[in-house]
Coordinates of C-alpha atoms and ligand atoms in Angstrom, one line a residue:
M1 CA 36.5 -19.9 -21.7
T2 CA 37.9 -23.3 -22.1
A3 CA 36.2 -26.3 -23.5
V4 CA 36.6 -29.5 -21.5
P5 CA 35.8 -32.6 -23.5
L6 CA 33.4 -34.8 -21.5
G7 CA 33.4 -37.9 -23.6
L8 CA 32.0 -41.1 -22.1
P9 CA 33.5 -42.1 -18.7
E10 CA 35.7 -45.0 -19.2
V11 CA 33.8 -48.3 -19.2
P12 CA 35.5 -51.0 -17.2
V13 CA 36.5 -53.6 -19.7
R14 CA 38.6 -56.0 -17.5
P15 CA 36.4 -58.1 -15.3
V16 CA 37.8 -59.6 -12.1
A17 CA 38.6 -63.0 -13.7
E18 CA 38.2 -65.1 -16.8
R19 CA 34.8 -66.8 -16.5
R20 CA 34.6 -70.5 -15.9
V21 CA 33.6 -72.3 -19.1
S22 CA 30.1 -73.5 -18.6
R23 CA 27.3 -74.9 -20.7
R24 CA 24.8 -72.3 -21.8
I25 CA 21.1 -72.5 -21.1
Q26 CA 18.3 -70.0 -21.9
V27 CA 16.1 -68.8 -19.1
G28 CA 13.5 -67.2 -21.3
P29 CA 15.3 -64.4 -23.2
V30 CA 18.2 -64.4 -20.6
A31 CA 21.2 -66.5 -21.6
V32 CA 22.9 -68.1 -18.6
G33 CA 26.3 -69.6 -18.7
G34 CA 28.6 -70.1 -21.7
G35 CA 30.1 -66.6 -21.2
A36 CA 26.8 -64.8 -20.9
P37 CA 26.9 -61.9 -18.4
V38 CA 26.2 -62.8 -14.8
S39 CA 22.6 -62.0 -14.1
V40 CA 20.9 -60.9 -11.0
Q41 CA 17.9 -62.7 -9.6
S42 CA 15.5 -62.2 -6.7
M43 CA 12.4 -63.8 -5.4
T44 CA 9.0 -62.3 -4.7
T45 CA 7.6 -62.2 -1.2
T46 CA 3.9 -62.0 -2.1
R47 CA 1.5 -64.9 -2.2
T48 CA 1.9 -66.0 -5.8
S49 CA -1.9 -66.7 -6.0
D50 CA -2.3 -62.9 -5.5
I51 CA -1.5 -62.1 -9.2
G52 CA -1.8 -58.3 -8.9
A53 CA 0.5 -58.0 -5.9
T54 CA 3.0 -60.4 -7.4
L55 CA 3.1 -58.7 -10.8
Q56 CA 3.4 -55.3 -9.0
Q57 CA 6.4 -56.6 -7.0
I58 CA 7.9 -58.1 -10.2
A59 CA 7.6 -54.7 -11.8
E60 CA 9.4 -53.0 -8.9
L61 CA 12.1 -55.7 -9.1
T62 CA 12.5 -55.2 -12.8
A63 CA 12.8 -51.4 -12.4
S64 CA 15.6 -51.9 -9.8
G65 CA 17.6 -54.1 -12.2
C66 CA 16.4 -57.6 -11.5
Q67 CA 16.8 -59.9 -14.6
I68 CA 15.2 -63.1 -13.5
V69 CA 12.6 -63.6 -10.8
R70 CA 11.5 -66.6 -8.8
V71 CA 8.1 -67.2 -7.4
A72 CA 7.1 -69.7 -4.8
C73 CA 4.5 -72.3 -5.7
P74 CA 3.4 -74.2 -2.6
T75 CA -0.4 -74.6 -3.4
Q76 CA -2.7 -75.3 -6.3
D77 CA -3.9 -71.7 -6.2
D78 CA -0.3 -70.5 -6.8
A79 CA 0.1 -73.0 -9.6
D80 CA -3.1 -71.7 -11.2
A81 CA -1.7 -68.2 -11.1
L82 CA 1.5 -69.1 -13.0
P83 CA 0.2 -68.8 -16.6
V84 CA -0.8 -65.1 -16.1
I85 CA 2.3 -64.2 -14.1
A86 CA 4.6 -65.9 -16.6
R87 CA 2.8 -64.1 -19.5
K88 CA 2.7 -60.6 -18.0
S89 CA 6.0 -60.4 -16.2
Q90 CA 8.6 -58.3 -17.9
I91 CA 11.4 -60.6 -16.9
P92 CA 11.6 -64.4 -17.0
V93 CA 9.8 -66.2 -14.1
I94 CA 11.1 -69.3 -12.4
A95 CA 8.7 -71.4 -10.4
D96 CA 10.1 -72.6 -7.1
I97 CA 8.7 -76.1 -6.4
H98 CA 9.1 -78.1 -3.2
F99 CA 7.3 -81.3 -2.1
Q100 CA 4.8 -81.6 -5.0
P101 CA 6.1 -82.9 -8.4
K102 CA 2.7 -82.1 -10.0
Y103 CA 3.5 -78.4 -9.7
V104 CA 6.6 -78.9 -11.8
F105 CA 4.4 -80.0 -14.6
A106 CA 2.0 -77.2 -14.0
A107 CA 4.9 -74.6 -14.1
I108 CA 6.2 -76.1 -17.3
E109 CA 2.8 -76.0 -18.9
A110 CA 2.2 -72.5 -17.6
G111 CA 5.1 -71.2 -19.7
C112 CA 7.5 -70.4 -16.8
A113 CA 11.0 -69.7 -18.1
A114 CA 12.5 -72.3 -15.7
V115 CA 11.6 -74.5 -12.8
R116 CA 13.6 -74.8 -9.6
V117 CA 13.4 -78.2 -7.8
N118 CA 14.9 -79.1 -4.5
P119 CA 16.0 -82.7 -4.5
G120 CA 15.9 -82.9 -0.7
N121 CA 12.2 -81.9 -0.6
I122 CA 10.6 -83.8 -3.4
K123 CA 10.4 -87.4 -2.1
Q124 CA 8.7 -88.9 -5.1
F125 CA 10.8 -86.8 -7.4
D126 CA 13.3 -89.4 -8.5
D127 CA 10.5 -91.6 -10.0
K128 CA 9.2 -88.6 -12.0
V129 CA 12.5 -87.5 -13.5
K130 CA 11.8 -89.2 -16.9
E131 CA 8.4 -87.5 -17.3
I132 CA 9.7 -84.1 -16.1
A133 CA 12.7 -84.3 -18.4
R134 CA 10.4 -85.0 -21.3
A135 CA 8.0 -82.2 -20.5
A136 CA 10.8 -79.8 -19.9
K137 CA 12.5 -80.7 -23.2
D138 CA 9.2 -80.4 -25.1
H139 CA 8.7 -76.9 -23.8
G140 CA 12.4 -75.8 -23.8
T141 CA 12.2 -75.2 -20.0
P142 CA 15.5 -75.5 -18.1
I143 CA 15.5 -77.0 -14.6
R144 CA 17.5 -75.6 -11.7
I145 CA 18.5 -78.2 -9.2
G146 CA 18.6 -76.1 -6.0
V147 CA 20.2 -77.9 -3.1
N148 CA 19.9 -76.2 0.2
A149 CA 21.8 -77.0 3.4
G150 CA 18.6 -76.7 5.4
S151 CA 16.7 -79.4 3.4
L152 CA 19.5 -81.8 2.4
D153 CA 18.5 -85.3 1.4
R154 CA 18.3 -87.5 4.6
R155 CA 20.4 -90.2 3.0
L156 CA 23.3 -87.7 2.6
L157 CA 22.8 -86.2 6.0
Q158 CA 23.3 -89.7 7.4
K159 CA 26.3 -90.3 5.2
Y160 CA 28.1 -87.1 6.0
G161 CA 26.7 -86.2 9.4
K162 CA 25.8 -82.7 8.3
A163 CA 25.5 -80.4 5.3
T164 CA 29.2 -80.5 4.2
P165 CA 30.4 -79.2 0.9
E166 CA 30.8 -82.8 -0.3
A167 CA 27.2 -83.6 0.8
L168 CA 25.7 -80.6 -1.1
V169 CA 27.7 -81.4 -4.2
E170 CA 26.8 -85.1 -4.1
S171 CA 23.1 -84.3 -3.8
A172 CA 23.2 -81.9 -6.8
L173 CA 25.2 -84.1 -9.0
W174 CA 23.1 -87.2 -8.2
E175 CA 20.0 -85.3 -9.2
A176 CA 21.6 -84.0 -12.3
S177 CA 22.7 -87.6 -13.2
L178 CA 19.0 -88.7 -13.1
F179 CA 18.2 -86.1 -15.7
E180 CA 21.3 -87.0 -17.8
E181 CA 20.1 -90.6 -18.0
H182 CA 17.1 -89.2 -20.0
G183 CA 19.3 -87.0 -22.2
F184 CA 18.3 -83.8 -20.4
R185 CA 21.1 -81.3 -19.7
D186 CA 19.4 -77.9 -19.7
I187 CA 20.3 -77.6 -16.0
K188 CA 21.5 -74.9 -13.7
I189 CA 22.7 -75.9 -10.2
S190 CA 22.9 -74.2 -6.8
V191 CA 24.3 -75.5 -3.6
K192 CA 23.4 -73.0 -0.9
H193 CA 24.6 -72.8 2.7
N194 CA 24.3 -70.1 5.3
D195 CA 28.0 -70.3 6.1
P196 CA 30.0 -68.5 3.3
V197 CA 33.0 -70.7 4.0
V198 CA 31.1 -73.9 3.4
M199 CA 29.2 -72.4 0.5
I200 CA 32.4 -71.2 -1.2
E201 CA 34.0 -74.7 -0.9
A202 CA 30.8 -76.4 -2.2
Y203 CA 30.7 -74.2 -5.3
R204 CA 34.4 -74.7 -5.9
Q205 CA 34.0 -78.5 -5.8
L206 CA 30.9 -78.3 -7.9
A207 CA 32.6 -76.1 -10.5
A208 CA 35.4 -78.6 -10.8
Q209 CA 33.1 -81.6 -11.3
C210 CA 30.6 -80.4 -13.9
D211 CA 30.1 -77.8 -16.7
Y212 CA 26.6 -76.7 -15.7
P213 CA 26.0 -73.0 -15.1
L214 CA 25.9 -72.2 -11.4
H215 CA 23.5 -70.0 -9.5
L216 CA 25.2 -68.5 -6.5
G217 CA 23.5 -67.9 -3.2
V218 CA 24.2 -67.7 0.5
T219 CA 21.0 -69.0 1.9
E220 CA 19.4 -67.4 4.9
A221 CA 22.1 -64.8 4.9
G222 CA 20.3 -62.7 7.5
P223 CA 19.2 -59.1 7.9
A224 CA 20.4 -56.5 5.3
F225 CA 23.7 -55.6 6.9
Q226 CA 24.9 -59.1 7.7
G227 CA 23.4 -60.6 4.6
T228 CA 25.0 -58.0 2.3
I229 CA 28.5 -58.7 3.8
K230 CA 28.1 -62.5 3.7
S231 CA 26.9 -62.4 0.1
A232 CA 29.5 -59.9 -1.1
V233 CA 32.3 -61.9 0.5
A234 CA 31.1 -65.3 -0.8
F235 CA 30.2 -64.1 -4.3
G236 CA 33.4 -62.1 -4.5
A237 CA 35.5 -65.1 -3.6
L238 CA 33.8 -67.3 -6.2
L239 CA 33.4 -64.7 -9.0
S240 CA 37.0 -63.7 -8.6
Q241 CA 37.7 -67.3 -9.7
G242 CA 35.3 -67.0 -12.6
I243 CA 32.7 -69.2 -10.8
G244 CA 29.0 -68.1 -11.0
D245 CA 26.5 -67.4 -13.8
T246 CA 23.6 -66.0 -11.8
I247 CA 23.4 -64.6 -8.3
R248 CA 20.8 -64.0 -5.7
V249 CA 21.4 -62.1 -2.5
S250 CA 19.1 -63.5 0.1
L251 CA 18.2 -60.8 2.7
S252 CA 15.6 -60.5 5.4
A253 CA 14.7 -57.3 3.7
P254 CA 12.5 -56.2 0.8
P255 CA 13.6 -58.0 -2.4
V256 CA 14.4 -54.7 -4.2
E257 CA 17.3 -54.4 -1.7
E258 CA 18.6 -57.8 -2.7
V259 CA 18.7 -56.6 -6.3
K260 CA 20.5 -53.4 -5.5
V261 CA 23.2 -55.3 -3.5
G262 CA 23.5 -57.9 -6.3
N263 CA 24.0 -55.3 -9.0
Q264 CA 26.5 -53.5 -6.8
I265 CA 28.5 -56.6 -6.3
L266 CA 28.7 -57.2 -10.0
E267 CA 29.6 -53.6 -10.7
S268 CA 32.4 -53.7 -8.1
L269 CA 33.9 -56.7 -9.8
N270 CA 33.6 -55.1 -13.3
L271 CA 31.1 -57.9 -14.2
K272 CA 28.6 -55.2 -15.0
Q273 CA 29.0 -51.7 -16.4
R274 CA 29.1 -49.3 -13.5
G275 CA 26.4 -46.7 -13.1
L276 CA 26.7 -43.8 -10.8
E277 CA 29.7 -44.2 -8.5
I278 CA 30.3 -41.9 -5.6
V279 CA 33.9 -41.8 -4.5
S280 CA 33.8 -40.2 -1.1
C281 CA 36.5 -40.0 1.5
P282 CA 35.9 -41.4 5.0
S283 CA 36.7 -38.0 6.5
C284 CA 39.4 -37.4 9.2
G285 CA 40.8 -34.7 11.4
R286 CA 41.8 -32.7 8.3
A287 CA 38.3 -32.5 6.9
Q288 CA 37.2 -28.9 6.3
V289 CA 33.6 -29.8 5.4
D290 CA 31.0 -32.3 6.7
V291 CA 31.9 -35.1 4.2
Y292 CA 29.2 -37.5 5.3
K293 CA 26.5 -34.9 4.7
L294 CA 27.9 -33.8 1.4
A295 CA 28.2 -37.3 0.1
E296 CA 24.7 -38.2 1.2
E297 CA 23.2 -35.1 -0.4
V298 CA 25.1 -35.6 -3.7
T299 CA 24.0 -39.3 -3.7
A300 CA 20.4 -38.4 -3.1
G301 CA 20.5 -35.6 -5.7
L302 CA 21.8 -37.9 -8.4
E303 CA 19.7 -40.9 -7.5
G304 CA 18.3 -42.6 -10.6
M305 CA 21.0 -41.3 -12.9
E306 CA 21.8 -44.1 -15.3
V307 CA 25.0 -42.8 -17.0
P308 CA 28.2 -44.3 -15.8
L309 CA 29.4 -41.3 -13.9
R310 CA 32.2 -41.2 -11.2
V311 CA 31.7 -38.4 -8.8
A312 CA 34.4 -37.7 -6.2
V313 CA 33.4 -36.0 -2.9
M314 CA 36.6 -35.2 -0.9
G315 CA 36.9 -33.5 2.4
C316 CA 40.2 -31.5 2.1
V317 CA 43.1 -30.7 -0.2
V318 CA 45.3 -33.7 0.8
N319 CA 43.8 -36.3 -1.5
G320 CA 41.0 -34.2 -2.7
P321 CA 42.3 -32.6 -5.9
G322 CA 43.9 -36.0 -7.0
E323 CA 40.7 -38.0 -6.6
A324 CA 38.6 -35.2 -8.0
R325 CA 40.8 -35.0 -11.0
E326 CA 40.6 -38.8 -11.6
A327 CA 36.8 -38.8 -11.5
D328 CA 34.4 -37.5 -14.2
L329 CA 33.2 -34.9 -11.8
G330 CA 34.4 -34.0 -8.3
V331 CA 34.9 -31.5 -5.5
A332 CA 37.9 -30.9 -3.3
S333 CA 36.9 -28.8 -0.3
G334 CA 38.8 -26.4 1.9
N335 CA 38.6 -22.9 3.4
G336 CA 34.8 -22.8 3.1
K337 CA 35.0 -23.4 -0.6
G338 CA 34.8 -26.2 -3.1
Q339 CA 36.9 -26.6 -6.2
I340 CA 34.7 -28.3 -8.8
F341 CA 36.5 -30.6 -11.3
V342 CA 35.1 -31.8 -14.6
K343 CA 37.2 -34.4 -16.4
G344 CA 40.3 -33.4 -14.4
Q345 CA 40.0 -29.7 -14.8
V346 CA 38.8 -27.1 -12.3
V347 CA 35.8 -25.5 -13.9
R348 CA 34.8 -23.3 -11.0
T349 CA 35.2 -22.6 -7.3
V350 CA 32.1 -22.1 -5.2
P351 CA 31.3 -21.4 -1.6
E352 CA 30.6 -24.4 0.6
S353 CA 26.9 -23.8 0.6
K354 CA 26.8 -24.1 -3.2
I355 CA 28.8 -27.3 -3.6
V356 CA 25.9 -29.8 -3.7
E357 CA 23.8 -27.8 -6.2
T358 CA 26.8 -27.1 -8.4
L359 CA 27.8 -30.8 -8.5
I360 CA 24.3 -31.9 -9.4
D361 CA 24.1 -29.1 -12.0
E362 CA 27.3 -30.2 -13.6
A363 CA 26.3 -33.9 -13.5
M364 CA 23.0 -33.1 -15.2
K365 CA 24.9 -31.2 -17.9
I366 CA 27.2 -34.2 -18.5
A367 CA 24.4 -36.7 -18.6
E368 CA 22.3 -34.5 -20.9
Q369 CA 25.2 -34.0 -23.4
M370 CA 26.0 -37.7 -23.3
E371 CA 22.4 -38.5 -24.2
K372 CA 22.4 -35.8 -26.9
D373 CA 25.7 -36.8 -28.5
G374 CA 25.4 -40.5 -28.0
V375 CA 27.8 -42.8 -26.1
S376 CA 30.7 -42.2 -28.4
G377 CA 30.3 -38.4 -28.7
E378 CA 32.7 -35.9 -27.4
P379 CA 30.5 -33.3 -25.8
A380 CA 32.1 -30.3 -24.1
V381 CA 31.4 -28.2 -21.1
T382 CA 32.2 -24.5 -20.8
V383 CA 34.6 -23.4 -18.1
N384 CA 33.8 -20.1 -16.4
Ligands
LIG1 S1 40.5 -36.4 1.7 FE1 41.2 -35.1 3.4 S2 39.5 -35.2 4.9 FE2 39.1 -36.9 3.5 S3 40.1 -38.6 4.5 FE3 41.6 -37.8 3.1 S4 42.8 -36.4 4.4 FE4 40.9 -36.8 5.5

């Protein structure tokens, strides 16, 4: 019998890049900018006036790792629902206001953690900035200036011909300057476009021209597959230059999916501690097991596991033992058997039919011991 120290799997400590230096604001209890961790946002799809359904969806988003949630506020009924939603939500609520400045005041009064305004859509907005700045300052409510290619100010559309990066940036900074005139700087900015190339350039220009925290988004990114790729590419390009303080993946899919993708993007860039990570090979002509099935079954069996565990599922003995050894837990398959590795050591060899249950069993043991011994403990597993 040999004791294999489990310890805590290595926590990634080197993020993809030094973060851009930005001003810090507080969205409720969540710090944004100024070196605070990049946070994941989403938006509810319920009618905000349906308080029960909205709070239910917010609870689901919270459970999936959403840190800030936005709710639409197109009607008086929605505005009337904001105080209860803001009070009962487990995460900070941002009210999303288009067209009607009166709802900005209502959202601030309601105790929303922030208000998003779209300069292109609030025509009388510029005249109200002084009052909004005062109300927001009195309540400690930050404002997100959310410029969107699809609703760019007509004046800028005429000037630039279309929603170019320069046009998006000019719109945002013009609006910010109106607030600055009244001494208000609790601002976060987004300049969203559906084309990642335009969006990336817009944020790069914006980042160079101000120190406000930036909320990243590829707007109308599309259905889950396309939207995930567009967002991952665009956010990756920007975050790898340190640009971005909050992110929202916009998908034509349930918002919980947006949150999962957002968290995965941050984990991939070491901007968030990784949770469960399955390292599985793509399979090839050398595979001696059905790797897809194995990886799917192990993923399903470990769903919901919160410890930062790296599990390697490899199809043969070419790269299998190497990858399995590097992971916290792994299997290298061959000849109808699976060699199970824990922290780099073979702890047992099992028939193919027992691989999944053995991996899950070992993963549970590691998780249990981690919880029992604390994150810095050195628990051990017994080798048969
Ligand atoms: S681990 Fe083996 S089966 Fe999987 S891709 Fe590599 S060579 Fe192919």
